[in-house]
mmCIF file with all atom_site columns, C-alpha atoms in Angstrom:
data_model
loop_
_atom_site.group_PDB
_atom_site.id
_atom_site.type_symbol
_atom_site.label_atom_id
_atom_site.label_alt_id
_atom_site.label_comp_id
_atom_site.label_asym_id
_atom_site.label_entity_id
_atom_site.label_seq_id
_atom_site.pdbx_PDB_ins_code
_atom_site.Cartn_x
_atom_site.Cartn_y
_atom_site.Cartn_z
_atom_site.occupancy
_atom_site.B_iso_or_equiv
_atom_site.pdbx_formal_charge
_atom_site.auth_seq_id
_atom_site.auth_comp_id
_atom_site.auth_asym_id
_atom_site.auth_atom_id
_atom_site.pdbx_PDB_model_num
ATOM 1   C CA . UNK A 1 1   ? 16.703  3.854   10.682  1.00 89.00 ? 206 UNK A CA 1
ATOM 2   C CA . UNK A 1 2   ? 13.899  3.353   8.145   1.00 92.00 ? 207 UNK A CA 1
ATOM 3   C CA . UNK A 1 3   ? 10.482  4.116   9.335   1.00 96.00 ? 208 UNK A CA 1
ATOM 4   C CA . UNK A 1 4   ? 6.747   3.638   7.667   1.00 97.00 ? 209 UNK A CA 1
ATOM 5   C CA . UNK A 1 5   ? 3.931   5.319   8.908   1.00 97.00 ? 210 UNK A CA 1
ATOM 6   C CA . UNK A 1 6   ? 0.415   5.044   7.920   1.00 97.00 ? 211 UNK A CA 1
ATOM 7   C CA . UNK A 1 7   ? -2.347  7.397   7.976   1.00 97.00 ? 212 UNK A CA 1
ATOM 8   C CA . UNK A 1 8   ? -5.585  7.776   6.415   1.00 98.00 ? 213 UNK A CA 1
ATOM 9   C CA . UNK A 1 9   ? -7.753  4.894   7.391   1.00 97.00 ? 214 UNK A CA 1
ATOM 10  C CA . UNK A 1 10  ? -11.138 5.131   8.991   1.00 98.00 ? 215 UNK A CA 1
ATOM 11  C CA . UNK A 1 11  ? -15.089 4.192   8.682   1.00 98.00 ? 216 UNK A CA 1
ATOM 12  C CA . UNK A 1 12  ? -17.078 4.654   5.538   1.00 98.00 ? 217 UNK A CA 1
ATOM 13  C CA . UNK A 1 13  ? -19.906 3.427   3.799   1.00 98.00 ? 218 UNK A CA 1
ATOM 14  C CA . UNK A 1 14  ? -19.670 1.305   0.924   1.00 98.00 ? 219 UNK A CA 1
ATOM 15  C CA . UNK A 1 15  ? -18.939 3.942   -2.498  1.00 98.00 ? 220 UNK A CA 1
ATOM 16  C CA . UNK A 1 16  ? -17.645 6.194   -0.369  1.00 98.00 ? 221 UNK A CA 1
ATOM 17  C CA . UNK A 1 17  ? -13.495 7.035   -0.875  1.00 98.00 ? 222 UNK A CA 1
ATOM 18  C CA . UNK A 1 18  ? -10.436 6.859   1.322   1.00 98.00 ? 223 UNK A CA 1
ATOM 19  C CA . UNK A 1 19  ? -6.621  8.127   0.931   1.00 98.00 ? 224 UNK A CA 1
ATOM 20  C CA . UNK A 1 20  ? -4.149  6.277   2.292   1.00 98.00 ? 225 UNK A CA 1
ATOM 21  C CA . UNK A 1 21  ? -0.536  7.672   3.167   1.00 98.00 ? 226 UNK A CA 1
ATOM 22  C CA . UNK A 1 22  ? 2.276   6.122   4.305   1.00 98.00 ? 227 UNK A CA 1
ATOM 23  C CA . UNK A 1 23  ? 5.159   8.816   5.085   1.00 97.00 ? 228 UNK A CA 1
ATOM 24  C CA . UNK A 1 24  ? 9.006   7.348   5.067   1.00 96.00 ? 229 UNK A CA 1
ATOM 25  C CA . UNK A 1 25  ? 11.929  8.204   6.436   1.00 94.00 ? 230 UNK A CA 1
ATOM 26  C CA . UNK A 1 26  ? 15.868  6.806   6.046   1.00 91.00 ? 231 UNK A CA 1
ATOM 27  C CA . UNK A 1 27  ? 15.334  5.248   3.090   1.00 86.00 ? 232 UNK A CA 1
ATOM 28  C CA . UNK A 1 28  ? 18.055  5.534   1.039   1.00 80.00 ? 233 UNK A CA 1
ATOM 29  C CA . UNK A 1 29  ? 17.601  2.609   -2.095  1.00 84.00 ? 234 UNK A CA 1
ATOM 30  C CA . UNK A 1 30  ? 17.779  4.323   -5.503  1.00 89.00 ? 235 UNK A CA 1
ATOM 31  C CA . UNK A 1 31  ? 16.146  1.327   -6.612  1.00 93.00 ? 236 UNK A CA 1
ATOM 32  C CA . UNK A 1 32  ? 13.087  0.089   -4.597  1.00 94.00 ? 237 UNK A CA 1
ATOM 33  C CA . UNK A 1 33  ? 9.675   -1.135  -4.627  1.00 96.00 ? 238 UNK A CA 1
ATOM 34  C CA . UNK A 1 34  ? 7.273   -0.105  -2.691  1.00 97.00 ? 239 UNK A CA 1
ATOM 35  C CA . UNK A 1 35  ? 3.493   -1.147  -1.775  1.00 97.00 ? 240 UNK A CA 1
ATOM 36  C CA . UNK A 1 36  ? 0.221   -1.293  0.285   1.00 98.00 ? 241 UNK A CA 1
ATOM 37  C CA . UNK A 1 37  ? -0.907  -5.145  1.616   1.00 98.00 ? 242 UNK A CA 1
ATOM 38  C CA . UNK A 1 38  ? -3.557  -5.641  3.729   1.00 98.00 ? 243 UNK A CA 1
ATOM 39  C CA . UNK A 1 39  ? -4.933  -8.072  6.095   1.00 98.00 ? 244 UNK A CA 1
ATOM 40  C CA . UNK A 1 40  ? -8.593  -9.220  7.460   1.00 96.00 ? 245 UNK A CA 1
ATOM 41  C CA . UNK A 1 41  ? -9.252  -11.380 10.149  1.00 92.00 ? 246 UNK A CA 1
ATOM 42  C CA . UNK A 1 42  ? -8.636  -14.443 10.071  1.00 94.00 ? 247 UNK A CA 1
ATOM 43  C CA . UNK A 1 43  ? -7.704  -14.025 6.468   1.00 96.00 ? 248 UNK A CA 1
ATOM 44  C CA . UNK A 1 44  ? -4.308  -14.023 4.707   1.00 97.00 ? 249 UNK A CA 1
ATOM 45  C CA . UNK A 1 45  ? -2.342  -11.118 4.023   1.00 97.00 ? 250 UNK A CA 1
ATOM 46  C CA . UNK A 1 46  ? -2.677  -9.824  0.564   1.00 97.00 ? 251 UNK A CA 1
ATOM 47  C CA . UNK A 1 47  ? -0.556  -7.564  -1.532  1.00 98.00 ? 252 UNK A CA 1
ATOM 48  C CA . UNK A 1 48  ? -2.787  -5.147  -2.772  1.00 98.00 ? 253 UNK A CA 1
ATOM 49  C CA . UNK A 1 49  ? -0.720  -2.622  -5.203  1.00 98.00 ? 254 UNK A CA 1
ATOM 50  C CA . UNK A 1 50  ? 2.677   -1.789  -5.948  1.00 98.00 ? 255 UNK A CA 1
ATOM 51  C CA . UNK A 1 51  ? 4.413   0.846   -7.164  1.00 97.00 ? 256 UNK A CA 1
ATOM 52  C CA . UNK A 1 52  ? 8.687   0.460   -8.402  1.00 95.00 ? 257 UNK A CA 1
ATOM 53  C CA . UNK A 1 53  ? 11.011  2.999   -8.757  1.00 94.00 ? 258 UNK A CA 1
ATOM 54  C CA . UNK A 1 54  ? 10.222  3.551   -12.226 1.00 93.00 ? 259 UNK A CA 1
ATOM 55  C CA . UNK A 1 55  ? 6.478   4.056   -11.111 1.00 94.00 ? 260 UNK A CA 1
ATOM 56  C CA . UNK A 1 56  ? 5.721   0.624   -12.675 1.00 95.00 ? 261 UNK A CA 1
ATOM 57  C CA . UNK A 1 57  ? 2.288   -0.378  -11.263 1.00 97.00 ? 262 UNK A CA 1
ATOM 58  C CA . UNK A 1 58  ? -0.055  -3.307  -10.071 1.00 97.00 ? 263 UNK A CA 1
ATOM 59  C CA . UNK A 1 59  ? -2.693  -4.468  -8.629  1.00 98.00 ? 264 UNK A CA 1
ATOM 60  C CA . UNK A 1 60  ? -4.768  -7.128  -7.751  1.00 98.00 ? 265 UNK A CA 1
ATOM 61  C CA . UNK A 1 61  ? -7.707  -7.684  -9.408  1.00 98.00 ? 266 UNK A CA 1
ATOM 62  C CA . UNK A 1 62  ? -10.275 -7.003  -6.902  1.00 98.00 ? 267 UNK A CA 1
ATOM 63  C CA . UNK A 1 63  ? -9.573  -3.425  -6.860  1.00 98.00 ? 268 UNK A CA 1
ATOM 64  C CA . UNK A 1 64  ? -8.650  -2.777  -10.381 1.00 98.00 ? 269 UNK A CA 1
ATOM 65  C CA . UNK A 1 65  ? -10.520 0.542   -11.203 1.00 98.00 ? 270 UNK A CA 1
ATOM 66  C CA . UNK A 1 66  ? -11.043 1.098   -7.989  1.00 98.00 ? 271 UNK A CA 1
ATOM 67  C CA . UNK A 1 67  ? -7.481  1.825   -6.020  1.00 98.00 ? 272 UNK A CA 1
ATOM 68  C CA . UNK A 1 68  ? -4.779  4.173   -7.550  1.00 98.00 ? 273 UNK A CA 1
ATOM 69  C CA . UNK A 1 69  ? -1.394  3.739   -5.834  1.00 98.00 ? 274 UNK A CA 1
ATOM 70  C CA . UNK A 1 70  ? 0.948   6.638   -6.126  1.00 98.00 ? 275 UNK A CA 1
ATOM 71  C CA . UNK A 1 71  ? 4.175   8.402   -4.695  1.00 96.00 ? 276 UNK A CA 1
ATOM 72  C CA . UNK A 1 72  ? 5.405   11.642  -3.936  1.00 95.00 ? 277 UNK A CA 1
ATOM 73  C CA . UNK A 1 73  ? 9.310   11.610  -4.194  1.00 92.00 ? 278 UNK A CA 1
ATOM 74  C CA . UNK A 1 74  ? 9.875   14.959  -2.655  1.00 94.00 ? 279 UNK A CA 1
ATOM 75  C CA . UNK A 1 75  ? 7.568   14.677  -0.351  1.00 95.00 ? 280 UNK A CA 1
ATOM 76  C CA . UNK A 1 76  ? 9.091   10.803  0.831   1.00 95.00 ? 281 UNK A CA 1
ATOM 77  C CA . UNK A 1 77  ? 5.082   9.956   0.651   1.00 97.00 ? 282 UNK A CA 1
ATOM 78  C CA . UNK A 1 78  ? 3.427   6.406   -0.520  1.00 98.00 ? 283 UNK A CA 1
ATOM 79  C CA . UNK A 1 79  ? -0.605  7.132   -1.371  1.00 98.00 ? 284 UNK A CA 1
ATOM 80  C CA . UNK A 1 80  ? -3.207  4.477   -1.899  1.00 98.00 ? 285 UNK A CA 1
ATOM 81  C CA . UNK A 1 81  ? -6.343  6.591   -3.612  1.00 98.00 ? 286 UNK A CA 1
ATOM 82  C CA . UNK A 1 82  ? -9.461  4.307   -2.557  1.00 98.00 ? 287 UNK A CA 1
ATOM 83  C CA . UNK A 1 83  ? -12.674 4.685   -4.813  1.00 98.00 ? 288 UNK A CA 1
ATOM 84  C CA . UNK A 1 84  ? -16.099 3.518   -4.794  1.00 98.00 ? 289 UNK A CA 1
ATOM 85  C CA . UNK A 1 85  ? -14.914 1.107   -1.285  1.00 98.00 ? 290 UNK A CA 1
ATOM 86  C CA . UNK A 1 86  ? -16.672 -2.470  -0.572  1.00 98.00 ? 291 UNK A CA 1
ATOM 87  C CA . UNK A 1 87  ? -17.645 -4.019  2.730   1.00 97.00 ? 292 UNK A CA 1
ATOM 88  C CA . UNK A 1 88  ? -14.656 -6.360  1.392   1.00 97.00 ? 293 UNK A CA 1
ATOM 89  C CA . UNK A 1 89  ? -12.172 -3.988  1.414   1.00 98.00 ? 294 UNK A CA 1
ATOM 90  C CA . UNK A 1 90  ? -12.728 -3.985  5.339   1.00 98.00 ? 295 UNK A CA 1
ATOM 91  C CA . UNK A 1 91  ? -8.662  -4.556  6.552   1.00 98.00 ? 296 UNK A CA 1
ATOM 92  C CA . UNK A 1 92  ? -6.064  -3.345  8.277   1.00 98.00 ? 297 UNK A CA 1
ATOM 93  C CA . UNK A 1 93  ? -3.673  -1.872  5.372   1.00 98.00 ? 298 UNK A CA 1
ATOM 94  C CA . UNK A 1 94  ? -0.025  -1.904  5.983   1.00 98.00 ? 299 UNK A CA 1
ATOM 95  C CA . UNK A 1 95  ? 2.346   -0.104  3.415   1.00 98.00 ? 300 UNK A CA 1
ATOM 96  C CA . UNK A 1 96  ? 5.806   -1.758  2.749   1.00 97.00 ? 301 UNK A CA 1
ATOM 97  C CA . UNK A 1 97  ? 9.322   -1.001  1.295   1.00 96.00 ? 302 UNK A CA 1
ATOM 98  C CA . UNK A 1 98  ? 12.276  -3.127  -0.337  1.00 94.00 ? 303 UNK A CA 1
ATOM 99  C CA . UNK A 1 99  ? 15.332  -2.718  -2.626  1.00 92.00 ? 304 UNK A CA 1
ATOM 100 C CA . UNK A 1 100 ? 13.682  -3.363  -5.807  1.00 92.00 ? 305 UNK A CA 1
ATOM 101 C CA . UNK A 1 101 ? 13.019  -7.462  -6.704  1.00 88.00 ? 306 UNK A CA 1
ATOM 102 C CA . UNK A 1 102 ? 11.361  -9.167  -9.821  1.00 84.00 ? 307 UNK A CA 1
ATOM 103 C CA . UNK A 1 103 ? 8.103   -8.761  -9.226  1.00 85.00 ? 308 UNK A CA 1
ATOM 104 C CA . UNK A 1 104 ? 8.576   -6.682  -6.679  1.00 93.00 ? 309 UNK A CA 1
ATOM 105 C CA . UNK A 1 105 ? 8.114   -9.757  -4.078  1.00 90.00 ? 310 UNK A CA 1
ATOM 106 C CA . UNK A 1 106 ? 10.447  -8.910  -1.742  1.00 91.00 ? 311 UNK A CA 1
ATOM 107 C CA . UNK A 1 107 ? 9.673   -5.957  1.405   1.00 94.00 ? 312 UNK A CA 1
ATOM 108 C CA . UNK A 1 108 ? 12.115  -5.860  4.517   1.00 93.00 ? 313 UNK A CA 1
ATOM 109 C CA . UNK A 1 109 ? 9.965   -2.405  6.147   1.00 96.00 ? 314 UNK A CA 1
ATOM 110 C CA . UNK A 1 110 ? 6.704   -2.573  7.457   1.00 97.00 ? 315 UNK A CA 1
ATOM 111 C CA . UNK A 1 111 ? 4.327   0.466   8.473   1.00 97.00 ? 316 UNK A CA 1
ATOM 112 C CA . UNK A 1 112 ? 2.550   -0.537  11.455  1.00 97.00 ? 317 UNK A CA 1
ATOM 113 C CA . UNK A 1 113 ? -1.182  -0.638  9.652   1.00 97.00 ? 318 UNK A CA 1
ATOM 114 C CA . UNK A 1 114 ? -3.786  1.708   9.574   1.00 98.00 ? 319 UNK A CA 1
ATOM 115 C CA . UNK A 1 115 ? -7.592  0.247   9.490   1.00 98.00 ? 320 UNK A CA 1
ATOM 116 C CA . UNK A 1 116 ? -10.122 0.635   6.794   1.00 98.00 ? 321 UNK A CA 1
ATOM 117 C CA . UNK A 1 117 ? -13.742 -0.245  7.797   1.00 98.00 ? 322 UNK A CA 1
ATOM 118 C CA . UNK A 1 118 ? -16.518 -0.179  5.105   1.00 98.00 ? 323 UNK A CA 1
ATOM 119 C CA . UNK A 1 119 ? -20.050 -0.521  5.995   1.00 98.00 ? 324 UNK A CA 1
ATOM 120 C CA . UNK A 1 120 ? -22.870 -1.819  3.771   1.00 94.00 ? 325 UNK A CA 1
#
């Protein structure tokens, strides 16, 4: 059975820095993508960085410069490095897995969120 879970969120004032982790388990795809989303209220959920098996990256542009996304194979651990955080960046983040997709569109596990609150 394939499990995400998310750690890392919290408070913090806008500049200020957050890790993310999301630690799996039973999964087994040699080929995979794998990223962080997040989701306000009231707002749409939005992918914000991926990582592929080949450690291929994006992001979205709001947090270009700002967010690293990594992995730690032997450690079965998805990271999302936050820097220099905005009052926008205020979400509940969610990491997600899939067998690997163009694009990397396509996620069938789901973390169950951790929240990220950034004061002005």
């Amino acid at each position: 059975q394939v499990q995400l879970v998310e750690s890392g969120g919290g408070s913090v004032q806008a500049g200020g820095s957050l890790r993310l982790s999301c630690l799996v388990s039973g999964y087994t795809y040699r080929r995979y993508c794998m990223g962080w989303f997040r989701q306000a209220p009231e707002k749409e959920r939005e992918r914000v960085a991926i990582i592929d098996s080949n450690s291929i990256t994006d992001y979205v542009d709001s947090v270009k410069g700002r967010f690293t996304i990594s992995k730690d194979n032997a450690k079965n651990t998805l990271y999302l490095q936050m820097n220099s955080l905005k009052p926008e960046d205020t979400a509940m983040y969610y990491c997600a897995a899939g067998p690997f997709s163009p694009l990397c569109k396509e996620y069938n596990y789901w973390g169950q969120g951790t929240q990220v609150t950034v004061s002005s």
